[in-house]
């Protein structure tokens, strides 16, 4: 993943991704996932290329990209910490976990720490409702998040 690429390179690499996946049924989501895997986010410059290659409007591509919370329009930090904001987690102290995490990391939701160490994202269910509150760090799930877990997660992202 390389977040610092020239616009022409973004267009070329995006066309290659679209070319490889356009034969899929409903290719837009897989294409957006692959573009994000390639660049670490979905660059604004990639959207018109995808639209043109799939014969969609820019508005359609932009609408899909912004509808799904997993797509980013800017590079993420070295670590991505997701905190569940669904009702089960909120009822088990998720708001306090989120407030504590924001304070310790110095960021709000959808922000990346100034040193690039972590991006904090809200998600609306990690599937651990019975183990609420829940979090996910770089794809690894954590249930029953408490002060000890918070300290461990913060230590991991600040390494």
mmCIF file of C-alpha atoms in Angstrom:
data_model
loop_
_atom_site.group_PDB
_atom_site.id
_atom_site.type_symbol
_atom_site.label_atom_id
_atom_site.label_comp_id
_atom_site.label_asym_id
_atom_site.label_seq_id
_atom_site.Cartn_x
_atom_site.Cartn_y
_atom_site.Cartn_z
ATOM 1 C CA UNK A 1 0.000 0.000 0.000
ATOM 2 C CA UNK A 2 1.406 3.351 -1.017
ATOM 3 C CA UNK A 3 -0.507 6.486 -0.091
ATOM 4 C CA UNK A 4 1.859 8.783 -1.997
ATOM 5 C CA UNK A 5 1.319 8.151 -5.685
ATOM 6 C CA UNK A 6 0.943 10.436 -8.667
ATOM 7 C CA UNK A 7 -2.540 11.013 -10.079
ATOM 8 C CA UNK A 8 -1.629 9.324 -13.379
ATOM 9 C CA UNK A 9 -0.404 6.286 -11.485
ATOM 10 C CA UNK A 10 -3.670 6.175 -9.522
ATOM 11 C CA UNK A 11 -5.638 6.170 -12.767
ATOM 12 C CA UNK A 12 -3.447 3.471 -14.339
ATOM 13 C CA UNK A 13 -3.548 1.201 -11.329
ATOM 14 C CA UNK A 14 -7.295 1.733 -10.914
ATOM 15 C CA UNK A 15 -7.895 0.810 -14.581
ATOM 16 C CA UNK A 16 -5.893 -2.383 -14.049
ATOM 17 C CA UNK A 17 -8.001 -3.278 -11.000
ATOM 18 C CA UNK A 18 -11.245 -2.585 -12.861
ATOM 19 C CA UNK A 19 -10.012 -4.616 -15.823
ATOM 20 C CA UNK A 20 -9.293 -7.593 -13.593
ATOM 21 C CA UNK A 21 -12.647 -7.468 -11.772
ATOM 22 C CA UNK A 22 -15.150 -5.991 -14.235
ATOM 23 C CA UNK A 23 -16.394 -9.449 -15.322
ATOM 24 C CA UNK A 24 -17.729 -10.169 -11.837
ATOM 25 C CA UNK A 25 -21.442 -9.842 -11.264
ATOM 26 C CA UNK A 26 -21.863 -6.560 -9.390
ATOM 27 C CA UNK A 27 -18.178 -5.600 -9.599
ATOM 28 C CA UNK A 28 -18.302 -2.176 -7.904
ATOM 29 C CA UNK A 29 -17.845 -3.306 -4.281
ATOM 30 C CA UNK A 30 -14.986 -5.723 -5.052
ATOM 31 C CA UNK A 31 -13.327 -3.008 -7.134
ATOM 32 C CA UNK A 32 -13.594 -0.463 -4.325
ATOM 33 C CA UNK A 33 -12.170 -3.024 -1.867
ATOM 34 C CA UNK A 34 -9.261 -3.775 -4.179
ATOM 35 C CA UNK A 35 -8.553 -0.080 -4.772
ATOM 36 C CA UNK A 36 -8.507 0.480 -1.007
ATOM 37 C CA UNK A 37 -6.201 -2.523 -0.558
ATOM 38 C CA UNK A 38 -3.888 -1.098 -3.227
ATOM 39 C CA UNK A 39 -3.672 2.476 -1.942
ATOM 40 C CA UNK A 40 -4.766 2.175 1.699
ATOM 41 C CA UNK A 41 -7.834 4.301 0.889
ATOM 42 C CA UNK A 42 -10.015 5.081 -2.126
ATOM 43 C CA UNK A 43 -8.406 8.128 -3.750
ATOM 44 C CA UNK A 44 -10.787 10.765 -5.090
ATOM 45 C CA UNK A 45 -8.970 10.473 -8.435
ATOM 46 C CA UNK A 46 -9.991 6.811 -8.716
ATOM 47 C CA UNK A 47 -13.747 7.470 -8.650
ATOM 48 C CA UNK A 48 -14.138 8.964 -12.158
ATOM 49 C CA UNK A 49 -11.951 6.193 -13.578
ATOM 50 C CA UNK A 50 -14.136 3.516 -11.975
ATOM 51 C CA UNK A 51 -17.292 5.295 -13.155
ATOM 52 C CA UNK A 52 -16.050 5.569 -16.724
ATOM 53 C CA UNK A 53 -14.788 1.987 -16.894
ATOM 54 C CA UNK A 54 -18.059 0.554 -15.506
ATOM 55 C CA UNK A 55 -20.293 2.969 -17.452
ATOM 56 C CA UNK A 56 -21.702 4.402 -14.210
ATOM 57 C CA UNK A 57 -22.143 7.998 -13.176
ATOM 58 C CA UNK A 58 -19.624 9.527 -10.798
ATOM 59 C CA UNK A 59 -22.532 10.101 -8.398
ATOM 60 C CA UNK A 60 -23.334 6.371 -8.339
ATOM 61 C CA UNK A 61 -19.742 5.422 -7.523
ATOM 62 C CA UNK A 62 -19.401 8.218 -4.960
ATOM 63 C CA UNK A 63 -22.728 7.239 -3.367
ATOM 64 C CA UNK A 64 -21.698 3.609 -2.926
ATOM 65 C CA UNK A 65 -18.243 4.551 -1.666
ATOM 66 C CA UNK A 66 -19.584 6.965 0.940
ATOM 67 C CA UNK A 67 -22.501 4.736 1.996
ATOM 68 C CA UNK A 68 -20.247 1.972 3.325
ATOM 69 C CA UNK A 69 -18.214 2.939 6.385
ATOM 70 C CA UNK A 70 -15.340 0.578 5.584
ATOM 71 C CA UNK A 71 -14.167 2.697 2.670
ATOM 72 C CA UNK A 72 -11.814 5.572 3.459
ATOM 73 C CA UNK A 73 -11.231 8.701 1.400
ATOM 74 C CA UNK A 74 -7.888 9.386 3.073
ATOM 75 C CA UNK A 75 -5.011 7.201 4.277
ATOM 76 C CA UNK A 76 -5.476 5.469 7.626
ATOM 77 C CA UNK A 77 -2.914 5.283 10.391
ATOM 78 C CA UNK A 78 -0.547 2.356 10.822
ATOM 79 C CA UNK A 79 -3.197 0.777 13.052
ATOM 80 C CA UNK A 80 -6.980 0.931 12.694
ATOM 81 C CA UNK A 81 -8.974 0.711 15.921
ATOM 82 C CA UNK A 82 -12.696 0.157 15.537
ATOM 83 C CA UNK A 83 -15.067 0.590 18.469
ATOM 84 C CA UNK A 84 -18.544 -0.875 18.343
ATOM 85 C CA UNK A 85 -21.253 1.762 18.696
ATOM 86 C CA UNK A 86 -24.275 -0.560 18.452
ATOM 87 C CA UNK A 87 -26.914 -0.685 21.167
ATOM 88 C CA UNK A 88 -25.622 -3.804 22.951
ATOM 89 C CA UNK A 89 -22.162 -2.307 23.354
ATOM 90 C CA UNK A 90 -23.533 1.078 24.390
ATOM 91 C CA UNK A 91 -25.690 -0.564 27.057
ATOM 92 C CA UNK A 92 -22.618 -2.298 28.479
ATOM 93 C CA UNK A 93 -20.450 0.808 28.797
ATOM 94 C CA UNK A 94 -19.395 1.421 25.208
ATOM 95 C CA UNK A 95 -19.754 5.189 25.543
ATOM 96 C CA UNK A 96 -17.321 5.258 28.459
ATOM 97 C CA UNK A 97 -14.894 3.040 26.520
ATOM 98 C CA UNK A 98 -15.117 5.372 23.513
ATOM 99 C CA UNK A 99 -14.607 8.488 25.640
ATOM 100 C CA UNK A 100 -11.590 6.959 27.401
ATOM 101 C CA UNK A 101 -10.065 5.761 24.128
ATOM 102 C CA UNK A 102 -10.539 9.172 22.478
ATOM 103 C CA UNK A 103 -8.874 10.885 25.427
ATOM 104 C CA UNK A 104 -5.899 8.498 25.581
ATOM 105 C CA UNK A 105 -5.315 8.542 21.821
ATOM 106 C CA UNK A 106 -6.014 12.248 21.355
ATOM 107 C CA UNK A 107 -8.327 11.655 18.412
ATOM 108 C CA UNK A 108 -12.031 11.551 17.710
ATOM 109 C CA UNK A 109 -13.873 9.106 15.480
ATOM 110 C CA UNK A 110 -12.771 9.257 11.821
ATOM 111 C CA UNK A 111 -9.474 10.884 12.804
ATOM 112 C CA UNK A 112 -5.884 9.741 12.643
ATOM 113 C CA UNK A 113 -3.328 10.598 15.303
ATOM 114 C CA UNK A 114 -0.883 13.299 14.243
ATOM 115 C CA UNK A 115 1.990 10.796 14.379
ATOM 116 C CA UNK A 116 0.068 8.478 12.027
ATOM 117 C CA UNK A 117 -0.033 5.695 14.592
ATOM 118 C CA UNK A 118 -3.772 5.015 14.697
ATOM 119 C CA UNK A 119 -7.091 5.809 13.079
ATOM 120 C CA UNK A 120 -10.162 5.550 15.306
ATOM 121 C CA UNK A 121 -13.373 4.409 13.618
ATOM 122 C CA UNK A 122 -16.891 3.744 14.871
ATOM 123 C CA UNK A 123 -18.565 0.556 13.639
ATOM 124 C CA UNK A 124 -22.107 -0.564 14.119
ATOM 125 C CA UNK A 125 -21.715 -4.165 15.228
ATOM 126 C CA UNK A 126 -18.734 -6.430 15.406
ATOM 127 C CA UNK A 127 -20.889 -9.474 16.144
ATOM 128 C CA UNK A 128 -19.749 -9.764 19.760
ATOM 129 C CA UNK A 129 -22.967 -8.575 21.369
ATOM 130 C CA UNK A 130 -22.740 -11.215 24.120
ATOM 131 C CA UNK A 131 -19.238 -9.931 24.946
ATOM 132 C CA UNK A 132 -20.000 -6.218 24.866
ATOM 133 C CA UNK A 133 -18.436 -3.714 24.692
ATOM 134 C CA UNK A 134 -16.344 -4.786 21.716
ATOM 135 C CA UNK A 135 -13.433 -3.432 19.714
ATOM 136 C CA UNK A 136 -11.300 -4.490 16.763
ATOM 137 C CA UNK A 137 -7.640 -3.612 16.315
ATOM 138 C CA UNK A 138 -6.146 -4.374 12.908
ATOM 139 C CA UNK A 139 -8.690 -7.137 12.337
ATOM 140 C CA UNK A 140 -8.360 -8.757 15.777
ATOM 141 C CA UNK A 141 -11.511 -8.773 17.902
ATOM 142 C CA UNK A 142 -11.638 -7.852 21.593
ATOM 143 C CA UNK A 143 -14.686 -8.470 23.762
ATOM 144 C CA UNK A 144 -15.632 -7.257 27.230
ATOM 145 C CA UNK A 145 -13.400 -4.234 26.768
ATOM 146 C CA UNK A 146 -12.474 -2.789 30.156
ATOM 147 C CA UNK A 147 -9.765 -0.463 31.511
ATOM 148 C CA UNK A 148 -7.129 -3.199 31.222
ATOM 149 C CA UNK A 149 -8.052 -3.898 27.587
ATOM 150 C CA UNK A 150 -8.076 -0.183 26.809
ATOM 151 C CA UNK A 151 -4.556 0.178 28.237
ATOM 152 C CA UNK A 152 -3.391 -2.842 26.212
ATOM 153 C CA UNK A 153 -4.879 -1.505 22.963
ATOM 154 C CA UNK A 154 -3.390 1.945 23.472
ATOM 155 C CA UNK A 155 0.018 0.388 24.193
ATOM 156 C CA UNK A 156 -0.205 -1.683 21.003
ATOM 157 C CA UNK A 157 -0.937 1.290 18.752
ATOM 158 C CA UNK A 158 1.743 3.469 20.325
ATOM 159 C CA UNK A 159 4.574 1.000 19.725
#
